[in-house]
CSV table of C-alpha atoms and ligand atoms in Angstrom, one decimal:
chain,number,residue,atom,x,y,z
Q,1,MET,CA,-9.4,27.4,1.6
Q,2,ASP,CA,-12.1,29.4,-0.1
Q,3,ALA,CA,-11.3,28.8,-3.8
Q,4,LYS,CA,-12.5,25.6,-5.2
Q,5,LEU,CA,-9.8,23.1,-6.2
Q,6,ASP,CA,-9.1,21.1,-9.3
Q,7,VAL,CA,-7.4,17.8,-8.1
Q,8,LEU,CA,-5.4,15.3,-10.2
Q,9,ILE,CA,-4.9,11.8,-8.8
Q,10,LEU,CA,-2.0,9.8,-10.3
Q,11,GLY,CA,-2.4,6.0,-10.6
Q,12,SER,CA,-4.8,3.4,-11.9
Q,13,GLY,CA,-5.6,1.1,-9.0
Q,14,GLY,CA,-8.3,0.5,-6.4
Q,15,ARG,CA,-6.3,2.9,-4.2
Q,16,GLU,CA,-6.8,5.7,-6.6
Q,17,HIS,CA,-10.4,5.0,-7.2
Q,18,ALA,CA,-11.0,4.9,-3.4
Q,19,LEU,CA,-9.1,8.2,-2.9
Q,20,GLY,CA,-11.0,9.8,-5.8
Q,21,TRP,CA,-14.4,8.6,-4.3
Q,22,LYS,CA,-13.5,10.3,-1.1
Q,23,VAL,CA,-12.0,13.5,-2.6
Q,24,ALA,CA,-15.1,13.8,-4.9
Q,25,GLN,CA,-17.3,14.1,-1.8
Q,26,SER,CA,-15.4,17.2,-0.6
Q,27,PRO,CA,-17.3,20.5,-1.0
Q,28,LEU,CA,-13.8,22.1,-1.7
Q,29,VAL,CA,-13.4,20.3,-5.0
Q,30,LYS,CA,-14.5,21.6,-8.3
Q,31,LYS,CA,-13.1,19.1,-10.8
Q,32,LEU,CA,-11.3,15.8,-10.5
Q,33,TYR,CA,-8.8,14.3,-13.0
Q,34,PHE,CA,-7.1,10.9,-13.0
Q,35,ALA,CA,-3.9,9.9,-14.9
Q,36,PRO,CA,-4.3,7.3,-16.2
Q,37,GLY,CA,-7.3,6.1,-14.0
Q,38,ASN,CA,-9.5,3.1,-14.7
Q,39,ALA,CA,-13.1,2.3,-15.7
Q,40,GLY,CA,-14.3,3.2,-12.2
Q,41,THR,CA,-12.5,6.6,-11.9
Q,42,SER,CA,-14.1,7.8,-15.2
Q,43,ALA,CA,-17.4,8.0,-13.4
Q,44,LEU,CA,-16.0,10.4,-10.8
Q,45,GLY,CA,-13.9,12.7,-13.1
Q,46,GLU,CA,-11.9,12.8,-16.2
Q,47,ASN,CA,-9.3,10.1,-17.1
Q,48,VAL,CA,-6.5,11.9,-18.9
Q,49,LYS,CA,-3.9,10.4,-21.2
Q,50,VAL,CA,-0.9,12.5,-20.1
Q,51,ASP,CA,2.2,10.3,-19.7
Q,52,VAL,CA,2.9,10.2,-15.9
Q,53,ALA,CA,6.5,9.1,-16.6
Q,54,ASP,CA,7.1,12.3,-18.6
Q,55,HIS,CA,7.4,14.8,-15.7
Q,56,PRO,CA,7.8,18.0,-17.7
Q,57,ALA,CA,4.7,17.0,-19.8
Q,58,LEU,CA,2.8,16.4,-16.6
Q,59,ALA,CA,3.8,19.7,-15.1
Q,60,ALA,CA,2.7,21.5,-18.3
Q,61,PHE,CA,-0.6,19.7,-18.1
Q,62,CYS,CA,-1.1,20.8,-14.5
Q,63,ARG,CA,-0.4,24.4,-15.4
Q,64,GLU,CA,-2.6,24.3,-18.5
Q,65,ARG,CA,-5.6,23.0,-16.5
Q,66,GLY,CA,-4.9,25.0,-13.4
Q,67,ILE,CA,-4.6,21.9,-11.2
Q,68,SER,CA,-4.4,23.0,-7.5
Q,69,LEU,CA,-3.4,19.7,-6.0
Q,70,VAL,CA,-1.8,16.5,-7.3
Q,71,VAL,CA,-2.1,13.3,-5.2
Q,72,VAL,CA,0.5,10.6,-6.0
Q,73,GLY,CA,-0.6,7.0,-5.6
Q,74,PRO,CA,2.1,4.6,-6.7
Q,75,ASP,CA,5.6,4.1,-5.2
Q,76,ASP,CA,7.5,4.1,-8.5
Q,77,LEU,CA,6.4,7.7,-9.3
Q,78,LEU,CA,7.7,8.8,-5.9
Q,79,ALA,CA,11.0,7.0,-6.5
Q,80,ALA,CA,11.3,8.7,-9.9
Q,81,GLY,CA,11.0,12.1,-8.2
Q,82,ILE,CA,7.7,13.3,-9.4
Q,83,VAL,CA,7.0,15.3,-6.3
Q,84,ASP,CA,10.3,17.2,-6.7
Q,85,THR,CA,9.6,18.1,-10.4
Q,86,LEU,CA,6.0,19.3,-9.7
Q,87,THR,CA,7.1,21.2,-6.7
Q,88,VAL,CA,9.8,23.1,-8.6
Q,89,ALA,CA,7.1,23.8,-11.2
Q,90,GLY,CA,5.0,25.5,-8.5
Q,91,ILE,CA,2.3,22.8,-8.2
Q,92,LEU,CA,1.1,21.6,-4.8
Q,93,VAL,CA,1.7,17.8,-4.5
Q,94,PHE,CA,0.7,15.3,-1.8
Q,95,GLY,CA,3.5,12.9,-1.4
Q,96,PRO,CA,7.2,12.8,-0.2
Q,97,THR,CA,10.2,13.9,-2.2
Q,98,LYS,CA,12.4,11.3,-3.9
Q,99,ALA,CA,14.9,11.7,-1.0
Q,100,ALA,CA,12.2,11.2,1.7
Q,101,ALA,CA,10.6,8.3,-0.2
Q,102,GLU,CA,14.0,6.5,-0.1
Q,103,ILE,CA,12.7,5.0,3.1
Q,104,GLU,CA,10.5,2.8,0.7
Q,105,TRP,CA,12.6,2.5,-2.4
Q,106,SER,CA,15.8,1.4,-0.6
Q,107,LYS,CA,15.5,-1.2,2.1
Q,108,ALA,CA,19.2,-0.7,2.9
Q,109,PHE,CA,18.6,3.0,3.5
Q,110,ALA,CA,15.5,2.2,5.7
Q,111,LYS,CA,17.5,-0.3,7.7
Q,112,ARG,CA,20.3,2.2,8.3
Q,113,LEU,CA,17.9,4.9,9.4
Q,114,MET,CA,16.2,2.5,11.8
Q,115,GLN,CA,19.5,1.2,13.3
Q,116,GLU,CA,20.7,4.8,13.8
Q,117,GLU,CA,17.5,5.9,15.5
Q,118,GLY,CA,16.9,2.7,17.5
Q,119,ILE,CA,13.6,1.9,15.8
Q,120,PRO,CA,12.6,-1.7,16.5
Q,121,THR,CA,13.0,-3.9,13.5
Q,122,ALA,CA,14.5,-7.3,12.5
Q,123,ALA,CA,18.3,-7.6,13.0
Q,124,SER,CA,19.9,-7.4,9.6
Q,125,GLU,CA,23.0,-6.7,7.5
Q,126,THR,CA,23.3,-5.3,4.0
Q,127,PHE,CA,25.6,-6.8,1.3
Q,128,SER,CA,26.7,-6.1,-2.2
Q,129,ASP,CA,29.2,-9.0,-2.3
Q,130,PHE,CA,27.9,-12.5,-2.8
Q,131,ARG,CA,30.7,-14.3,-0.8
Q,132,LYS,CA,30.2,-12.0,2.2
Q,133,ALA,CA,26.5,-12.5,2.1
Q,134,LEU,CA,26.9,-16.3,2.0
Q,135,VAL,CA,29.3,-16.3,5.0
Q,136,TYR,CA,26.8,-14.2,7.0
Q,137,MET,CA,23.9,-16.4,6.0
Q,138,LYS,CA,25.7,-19.6,7.2
Q,139,LYS,CA,26.4,-18.0,10.6
Q,140,HIS,CA,22.8,-17.2,11.3
Q,141,LEU,CA,19.7,-19.2,12.4
Q,142,LEU,CA,17.1,-20.1,9.9
Q,143,PRO,CA,14.6,-19.1,8.7
Q,144,LEU,CA,16.2,-16.0,7.2
Q,145,VAL,CA,14.6,-13.3,5.1
Q,146,ILE,CA,16.5,-12.2,2.0
Q,147,LYS,CA,15.4,-8.9,0.4
Q,148,ALA,CA,16.3,-7.0,-2.7
Q,149,ASP,CA,17.2,-3.4,-1.8
Q,150,GLY,CA,15.0,-1.7,-4.4
Q,151,LEU,CA,11.4,-1.7,-5.6
Q,152,ALA,CA,10.6,-5.2,-7.0
Q,153,LEU,CA,6.8,-5.3,-7.5
Q,154,GLY,CA,6.4,-7.6,-4.5
Q,155,LYS,CA,9.0,-10.1,-5.8
Q,156,GLY,CA,11.9,-8.9,-3.8
Q,157,VAL,CA,11.4,-10.8,-0.5
Q,158,ILE,CA,12.4,-14.5,-0.1
Q,159,ILE,CA,11.8,-16.3,3.2
Q,160,ALA,CA,14.4,-19.0,3.2
Q,161,ARG,CA,13.8,-22.0,5.5
Q,162,THR,CA,16.9,-24.0,4.6
Q,163,GLN,CA,20.5,-23.1,3.8
Q,164,ALA,CA,20.0,-24.4,0.2
Q,165,GLU,CA,17.0,-22.0,-0.2
Q,166,ALA,CA,18.9,-19.1,1.2
Q,167,GLU,CA,21.9,-19.8,-1.0
Q,168,GLN,CA,19.7,-20.1,-4.1
Q,169,ALA,CA,18.0,-16.8,-3.3
Q,170,LEU,CA,21.4,-15.0,-2.9
Q,171,ARG,CA,22.6,-16.6,-6.2
Q,172,ASP,CA,19.4,-15.5,-8.0
Q,173,LEU,CA,19.6,-11.9,-6.8
Q,174,MET,CA,23.4,-11.3,-6.6
Q,175,LEU,CA,24.9,-13.5,-9.4
Q,176,GLU,CA,22.1,-14.2,-11.8
Q,177,LYS,CA,20.8,-10.6,-11.2
Q,178,LYS,CA,17.2,-11.8,-11.7
Q,179,LEU,CA,15.8,-8.5,-10.4
Q,180,GLY,CA,18.4,-6.4,-12.1
Q,181,ALA,CA,19.5,-3.2,-10.3
Q,182,ALA,CA,16.9,-3.6,-7.6
Q,183,ALA,CA,19.2,-6.3,-6.0
Q,184,GLU,CA,22.6,-4.6,-6.4
Q,185,GLN,CA,22.4,-4.6,-2.6
Q,186,VAL,CA,20.7,-7.3,-0.6
Q,187,VAL,CA,19.5,-7.2,3.0
Q,188,ILE,CA,19.6,-10.4,5.0
Q,189,GLU,CA,17.4,-10.2,8.1
Q,190,GLU,CA,16.1,-12.1,11.0
Q,191,TYR,CA,12.7,-13.8,10.6
Q,192,LEU,CA,10.0,-12.2,12.8
Q,193,GLU,CA,7.3,-14.3,14.4
Q,194,GLY,CA,3.9,-12.6,15.1
Q,195,GLU,CA,0.8,-11.1,13.6
Q,196,GLU,CA,1.2,-8.5,10.8
Q,197,ILE,CA,-0.6,-5.2,10.7
Q,198,SER,CA,-0.6,-2.2,8.4
Q,199,VAL,CA,-0.2,1.3,9.9
Q,200,HIS,CA,-1.0,4.5,8.0
Q,201,ALA,CA,0.1,7.9,9.2
Q,202,LEU,CA,-0.6,11.2,7.6
Q,203,CYS,CA,2.6,13.2,8.0
Q,204,ALA,CA,4.1,16.6,7.6
Q,205,GLY,CA,7.7,17.0,8.8
Q,206,THR,CA,7.9,15.7,12.3
Q,207,ASP,CA,4.1,15.6,12.9
Q,208,ALA,CA,1.9,12.6,12.3
Q,209,ILE,CA,-1.8,11.5,12.6
Q,210,LEU,CA,-2.3,7.8,12.7
Q,211,PHE,CA,-5.3,6.0,11.1
Q,212,PRO,CA,-6.9,3.0,12.8
Q,213,SER,CA,-5.1,-0.4,12.5
Q,214,SER,CA,-5.7,-2.6,9.4
Q,215,ARG,CA,-4.7,-6.0,8.2
Q,216,ASP,CA,-4.0,-7.0,4.6
Q,217,HIS,CA,-4.0,-10.6,3.5
Q,218,LYS,CA,-1.1,-10.9,1.1
Q,219,ARG,CA,-1.0,-14.5,0.0
Q,220,ILE,CA,-3.1,-15.6,-3.0
Q,221,PHE,CA,-4.9,-18.6,-1.4
Q,222,ASP,CA,-7.0,-19.2,1.7
Q,223,ASP,CA,-5.2,-19.9,5.0
Q,224,ASP,CA,-2.3,-17.7,3.8
Q,225,GLN,CA,-1.0,-20.3,1.3
Q,226,GLY,CA,0.7,-19.7,-2.1
Q,227,PRO,CA,2.7,-16.8,-3.4
Q,228,ASN,CA,2.5,-13.1,-2.2
Q,229,THR,CA,0.3,-10.7,-4.1
Q,230,GLY,CA,-0.3,-7.0,-3.9
Q,231,GLY,CA,-3.0,-7.8,-1.3
Q,232,MET,CA,-6.2,-9.9,-1.4
Q,233,GLY,CA,-8.3,-8.3,1.3
Q,234,VAL,CA,-8.3,-6.0,4.2
Q,235,ILE,CA,-10.1,-5.6,7.5
Q,236,ALA,CA,-10.0,-2.5,9.8
Q,237,PRO,CA,-9.8,-1.9,12.6
Q,238,VAL,CA,-8.0,-5.1,13.6
Q,239,PRO,CA,-9.6,-6.8,16.7
Q,240,GLY,CA,-7.2,-7.0,19.6
Q,241,VAL,CA,-4.9,-4.2,18.5
Q,242,SER,CA,-5.3,-1.7,21.3
Q,243,ALA,CA,-5.0,2.1,21.4
Q,244,ALA,CA,-1.9,1.5,23.6
Q,245,THR,CA,-0.3,-0.5,20.9
Q,246,MET,CA,-1.0,2.2,18.3
Q,247,LYS,CA,0.4,4.8,20.6
Q,248,GLU,CA,3.6,2.7,21.1
Q,249,ILE,CA,3.9,2.4,17.3
Q,250,SER,CA,3.6,6.2,17.0
Q,251,ALA,CA,6.1,6.9,19.7
Q,252,LYS,CA,8.7,4.3,18.9
Q,253,ILE,CA,8.4,4.0,15.1
Q,254,ILE,CA,6.6,6.7,13.3
Q,255,LEU,CA,7.8,9.8,15.1
Q,256,PRO,CA,11.4,8.7,15.4
Q,257,ALA,CA,11.4,7.8,11.6
Q,258,LEU,CA,10.1,11.3,10.8
Q,259,LYS,CA,12.7,12.9,13.1
Q,260,ALA,CA,15.5,10.9,11.5
Q,261,LEU,CA,14.4,11.8,8.0
Q,262,ALA,CA,14.1,15.5,8.9
Q,263,ARG,CA,17.6,15.5,10.5
Q,264,HIS,CA,19.0,14.1,7.3
Q,265,GLY,CA,17.4,17.0,5.4
Q,266,ARG,CA,14.7,14.7,4.0
Q,267,ALA,CA,11.6,16.0,5.8
Q,268,PHE,CA,8.7,13.7,5.0
Q,269,SER,CA,5.3,14.9,3.9
Q,270,GLY,CA,2.7,12.5,2.7
Q,271,LEU,CA,1.6,9.1,3.9
Q,272,LEU,CA,4.0,6.9,5.8
Q,273,TYR,CA,2.9,3.2,5.9
Q,274,PRO,CA,5.0,0.8,7.9
Q,275,GLY,CA,4.2,-2.9,7.8
Q,276,ILE,CA,4.5,-3.9,11.4
Q,277,MET,CA,5.0,-7.3,13.0
Q,278,LEU,CA,3.5,-7.6,16.5
Q,279,THR,CA,6.1,-9.8,18.1
Q,280,ALA,CA,6.4,-11.1,21.7
Q,281,SER,CA,8.9,-8.3,22.3
Q,282,GLY,CA,6.7,-5.5,20.9
Q,283,PRO,CA,5.9,-4.0,17.5
Q,284,LYS,CA,8.7,-4.2,14.9
Q,285,VAL,CA,9.0,-2.7,11.4
Q,286,ILE,CA,9.0,-5.2,8.5
Q,287,GLU,CA,9.2,-2.4,5.9
Q,288,PHE,CA,8.3,1.2,5.3
Q,289,ASN,CA,6.1,2.4,2.5
Q,290,ALA,CA,6.0,6.1,1.5
Q,291,ARG,CA,2.4,6.0,0.1
Q,292,PHE,CA,-1.1,4.8,0.8
Q,293,GLY,CA,-1.5,1.0,0.9
Q,294,ASP,CA,-3.5,-0.8,-1.8
Q,295,PRO,CA,-6.0,-2.3,-0.8
Q,296,GLU,CA,-5.8,-0.7,2.7
Q,297,THR,CA,-6.9,2.6,1.2
Q,298,GLU,CA,-10.1,1.0,-0.2
Q,299,ALA,CA,-11.0,0.0,3.4
Q,300,TYR,CA,-9.8,3.2,5.1
Q,301,MET,CA,-11.8,5.6,2.8
Q,302,ARG,CA,-15.0,3.8,3.9
Q,303,LEU,CA,-14.3,4.6,7.6
Q,304,MET,CA,-12.9,8.1,7.3
Q,305,LYS,CA,-15.6,10.6,8.3
Q,306,SER,CA,-13.6,13.8,7.9
Q,307,ASP,CA,-13.2,15.6,4.6
Q,308,ILE,CA,-9.8,14.2,3.3
Q,309,VAL,CA,-9.0,17.3,1.1
Q,310,PRO,CA,-7.9,19.7,3.9
Q,311,ALA,CA,-5.7,16.9,5.3
Q,312,LEU,CA,-4.1,16.3,1.9
Q,313,VAL,CA,-3.5,20.0,1.3
Q,314,ALA,CA,-2.1,20.5,4.8
Q,315,SER,CA,0.4,17.6,4.4
Q,316,ALA,CA,1.3,18.9,1.0
Q,317,ASN,CA,2.0,22.3,2.6
Q,318,SER,CA,4.1,20.6,5.3
Q,319,SER,CA,2.0,21.4,8.3
Q,320,LEU,CA,-0.8,19.5,10.0
Q,321,LYS,CA,-1.9,22.5,12.1
Q,322,GLY,CA,-5.6,22.4,12.7
Q,323,ILE,CA,-6.1,19.0,11.1
Q,324,THR,CA,-7.9,16.1,12.9
Q,325,LEU,CA,-9.2,12.9,11.3
Q,326,GLU,CA,-12.5,11.5,12.5
Q,327,TRP,CA,-13.3,7.9,11.9
Q,328,SER,CA,-16.5,5.9,11.9
Q,329,LYS,CA,-16.9,3.5,14.9
Q,330,GLU,CA,-17.9,0.7,12.4
Q,331,SER,CA,-15.7,-2.0,10.9
Q,332,VAL,CA,-14.9,-2.4,7.3
Q,333,ALA,CA,-13.9,-5.4,5.0
Q,334,SER,CA,-12.5,-5.2,1.5
Q,335,ILE,CA,-12.3,-8.3,-0.7
Q,336,ALA,CA,-10.1,-8.2,-3.8
Q,337,ILE,CA,-11.5,-10.0,-6.9
Q,338,ALA,CA,-8.6,-11.1,-9.1
Q,339,SER,CA,-8.1,-12.5,-12.6
Q,340,GLY,CA,-7.6,-16.3,-12.7
Q,341,GLY,CA,-3.8,-17.0,-12.6
Q,342,TYR,CA,-2.8,-13.9,-10.7
Q,343,PRO,CA,-0.1,-13.2,-9.3
Q,344,GLY,CA,1.2,-15.3,-12.3
Q,345,ALA,CA,0.1,-14.9,-15.9
Q,346,TYR,CA,-3.6,-14.1,-16.5
Q,347,GLU,CA,-5.9,-13.1,-19.4
Q,348,LYS,CA,-7.4,-9.7,-19.9
Q,349,ARG,CA,-10.5,-8.2,-21.6
Q,350,LYS,CA,-13.0,-10.5,-19.9
Q,351,PRO,CA,-16.4,-8.7,-19.6
Q,352,ILE,CA,-17.5,-8.0,-16.0
Q,353,SER,CA,-21.0,-8.2,-14.8
Q,354,GLY,CA,-22.8,-7.7,-11.4
Q,355,ILE,CA,-21.1,-4.5,-10.1
Q,356,GLU,CA,-24.4,-2.7,-9.8
Q,357,GLU,CA,-26.0,-5.7,-8.1
Q,358,ALA,CA,-23.1,-5.9,-5.6
Q,359,GLU,CA,-23.6,-2.2,-4.8
Q,360,ARG,CA,-27.4,-2.7,-4.4
Q,361,ALA,CA,-26.5,-5.4,-1.9
Q,362,GLY,CA,-24.8,-2.8,0.2
Q,363,ALA,CA,-21.2,-2.7,-0.9
Q,364,ILE,CA,-19.1,-0.1,-2.7
Q,365,VAL,CA,-17.0,-1.6,-5.4
Q,366,PHE,CA,-13.7,0.1,-6.3
Q,367,HIS,CA,-12.2,-0.7,-9.6
Q,368,ALA,CA,-8.5,-1.7,-10.0
Q,369,GLY,CA,-7.5,-3.4,-13.2
Q,370,THR,CA,-10.6,-2.5,-15.3
Q,371,GLY,CA,-11.2,-0.8,-18.7
Q,372,ARG,CA,-14.2,-0.7,-21.1
Q,373,ASN,CA,-14.7,-2.3,-24.5
Q,374,THR,CA,-16.1,-0.4,-27.4
Q,375,GLU,CA,-19.7,-1.0,-26.2
Q,376,GLY,CA,-18.8,0.6,-22.9
Q,377,THR,CA,-19.0,-2.7,-20.9
Q,378,PRO,CA,-16.4,-3.0,-18.1
Q,379,ILE,CA,-13.7,-5.5,-18.9
Q,380,THR,CA,-10.8,-6.9,-16.9
Q,381,ASN,CA,-7.4,-5.2,-17.5
Q,382,GLY,CA,-5.2,-6.3,-14.6
Q,383,GLY,CA,-4.4,-8.9,-11.9
Q,384,ARG,CA,-6.5,-7.4,-9.2
Q,385,VAL,CA,-9.7,-6.3,-10.9
Q,386,LEU,CA,-12.2,-5.1,-8.3
Q,387,HIS,CA,-12.3,-4.4,-4.5
Q,388,VAL,CA,-15.7,-5.1,-2.9
Q,389,THR,CA,-15.9,-3.0,0.3
Q,390,ALA,CA,-18.6,-3.1,3.0
Q,391,THR,CA,-19.0,-1.6,6.5
Q,392,GLY,CA,-21.0,-2.9,9.5
Q,393,LYS,CA,-21.5,-2.4,13.2
Q,394,ASP,CA,-18.8,-5.1,13.8
Q,395,LEU,CA,-16.4,-7.1,11.7
Q,396,PRO,CA,-18.6,-10.2,11.2
Q,397,THR,CA,-21.4,-7.9,9.8
Q,398,ALA,CA,-19.0,-6.1,7.5
Q,399,LEU,CA,-17.5,-9.4,6.2
Q,400,THR,CA,-21.0,-10.9,5.7
Q,401,ARG,CA,-22.0,-7.9,3.6
Q,402,ALA,CA,-18.8,-7.8,1.6
Q,403,TYR,CA,-19.0,-11.5,0.7
Q,404,ALA,CA,-22.8,-11.4,-0.1
Q,405,ALA,CA,-22.0,-8.5,-2.5
Q,406,ALA,CA,-19.0,-10.2,-4.0
Q,407,LYS,CA,-21.2,-13.2,-5.0
Q,408,HIS,CA,-22.9,-10.9,-7.6
Q,409,ILE,CA,-19.7,-10.2,-9.5
Q,410,PHE,CA,-18.9,-12.3,-12.5
Q,411,PHE,CA,-16.2,-12.5,-15.1
Q,412,SER,CA,-14.5,-15.6,-16.6
Q,413,GLY,CA,-11.8,-16.8,-14.2
Q,414,ALA,CA,-12.8,-14.5,-11.3
Q,415,TYR,CA,-11.1,-15.5,-8.1
Q,416,TYR,CA,-11.2,-14.3,-4.5
Q,417,ARG,CA,-10.2,-15.5,-1.1
Q,418,THR,CA,-13.0,-16.8,1.1
Q,419,ASP,CA,-11.3,-16.4,4.4
Q,420,ILE,CA,-10.6,-12.7,4.8
Q,421,GLY,CA,-11.0,-11.8,8.4
Q,422,THR,CA,-12.0,-15.3,9.4
Q,423,LYS,CA,-9.1,-15.9,11.8
Q,424,GLU,CA,-9.7,-12.5,13.5
Q,425,VAL,CA,-13.4,-13.1,14.0
Q,426,GLN,CA,-12.8,-16.5,15.5
Q,427,ARG,CA,-10.2,-15.2,17.8
Q,428,SER,CA,-12.2,-12.3,19.0
Q,429,ALA,CA,-15.2,-14.6,19.7
Q,430,ARG,CA,-13.1,-16.7,22.1
A,1,AMP,P1,7.6,-6.8,2.1
A,1,AMP,O1,7.7,-6.8,0.6
A,1,AMP,O2,8.9,-6.2,2.8
A,1,AMP,O3,6.3,-6.3,2.6
A,1,AMP,O4,7.6,-8.3,2.5
A,1,AMP,C1,6.6,-9.2,2.0
A,1,AMP,C2,6.1,-10.0,3.1
A,1,AMP,O5,7.2,-10.9,3.6
A,1,AMP,C3,5.7,-9.3,4.3
A,1,AMP,O6,4.4,-8.8,4.2
A,1,AMP,C4,5.8,-10.3,5.4
A,1,AMP,O7,4.7,-11.1,5.5
A,1,AMP,C5,7.0,-11.1,5.0
A,1,AMP,N1,8.2,-10.6,5.7
A,1,AMP,C6,9.1,-9.7,5.3
A,1,AMP,N2,10.1,-9.5,6.2
A,1,AMP,C7,9.9,-10.4,7.2
A,1,AMP,C8,10.6,-10.7,8.4
A,1,AMP,N3,11.7,-10.1,8.7
A,1,AMP,N4,10.0,-11.7,9.1
A,1,AMP,C9,8.9,-12.4,8.8
A,1,AMP,N5,8.2,-12.1,7.6
A,1,AMP,C10,8.7,-11.1,6.8
A,2,LIG,N1,-1.0,-3.6,1.0
A,2,LIG,C1,0.2,-3.8,0.2
A,2,LIG,C2,0.8,-2.6,-0.3
A,2,LIG,O1,0.2,-1.5,-0.5
A,2,LIG,O2,2.0,-2.6,-0.4
């Protein structure tokens, strides 16, 4: 790779700011673009207004500017086939094709693939008929997990603890059609007991390189209470998750999934991110994502020592030959600061202060839902607003630094969890 690259990152979250922060450090990169980006990404490159939903316009933009690599952040763009369109237009793209990304955008497809390949996951069945779903539900032990087949912005999973709750969920999805086409099929699956971790694997065809383990904290309130969110905080690596466990996940989950996809003519390039439950009978897949996690990426980018650009280019070219990823031996913590009311309704356009102070206190702050007002002051523009990340020689040090930095951030209604990593620190001290 001699020629310098112009890189375009698609998306507007903390994940895209963190990827951009890492990509911008590469000596291989000349210019960085974001579409649409946020107030943080505009400090690293140019935020462009091109409509990411208009694939031909996006391809034309890439050709006009001579973009050498496009990195796709969000799942909905993958499901809409953006990689396919750009590839046909002769543009190098990091991310799976629409057919390969079906492992994320259809839970029914992912389940079928796992059953076929013997990949450990919760026992399940898929339904499109309400009556049949009801009969199955009544024959199985509670709790049961009811999932809309398609992408549902984190609202498609219901954990039903009583038959009444399960029946209501099935009615809402299948009769009332509250999630529309996303729930034309519904998966009913066994409830898995255990500790959840996030696994990230850089993939090309049947090859994969795993990142260290991480753990997101999905519920809005401390002690894992309240509704699910996009993710309120991450730690990595997760204390107690051994190299042997990661090897087992690679051998029994990641590699078989890649093999199955390739066999179906859907070879997967990009980032494969299964949510894994560590159960008494071994690691089991909760779901597959076909993209970088958010906020996992904010944490991972702080630990990755290698230049990420050759890795992204290699995966986009469908071969990981010669690629290794080196990681810091430190720990990292990332705390999401959200708008009051999130994941429900919240207000926008609140002026934000304290980002520089937080960074002086030793953190790096990635923007998510932010914009700027006419004076150039950062303002809130989304549910999760900022991700405060810090590293340290161990997890307690990283957490102390991240929380000390988060205290400097202020906007009206700002909210964050105060217990990210607490359980893990207590457990590893025992
Ligand atoms: P998903 O949208 O599939 O990530 O599901 C959201 C959350 O629901 C997951 O992060 C888990 O905490 C929980 N969940 C999903 N499926 C199961 C399951 N089979 N057993 C227990 N918890 C689950
Ligand atoms: N960490 C949640 C997600 O990216 O889906």
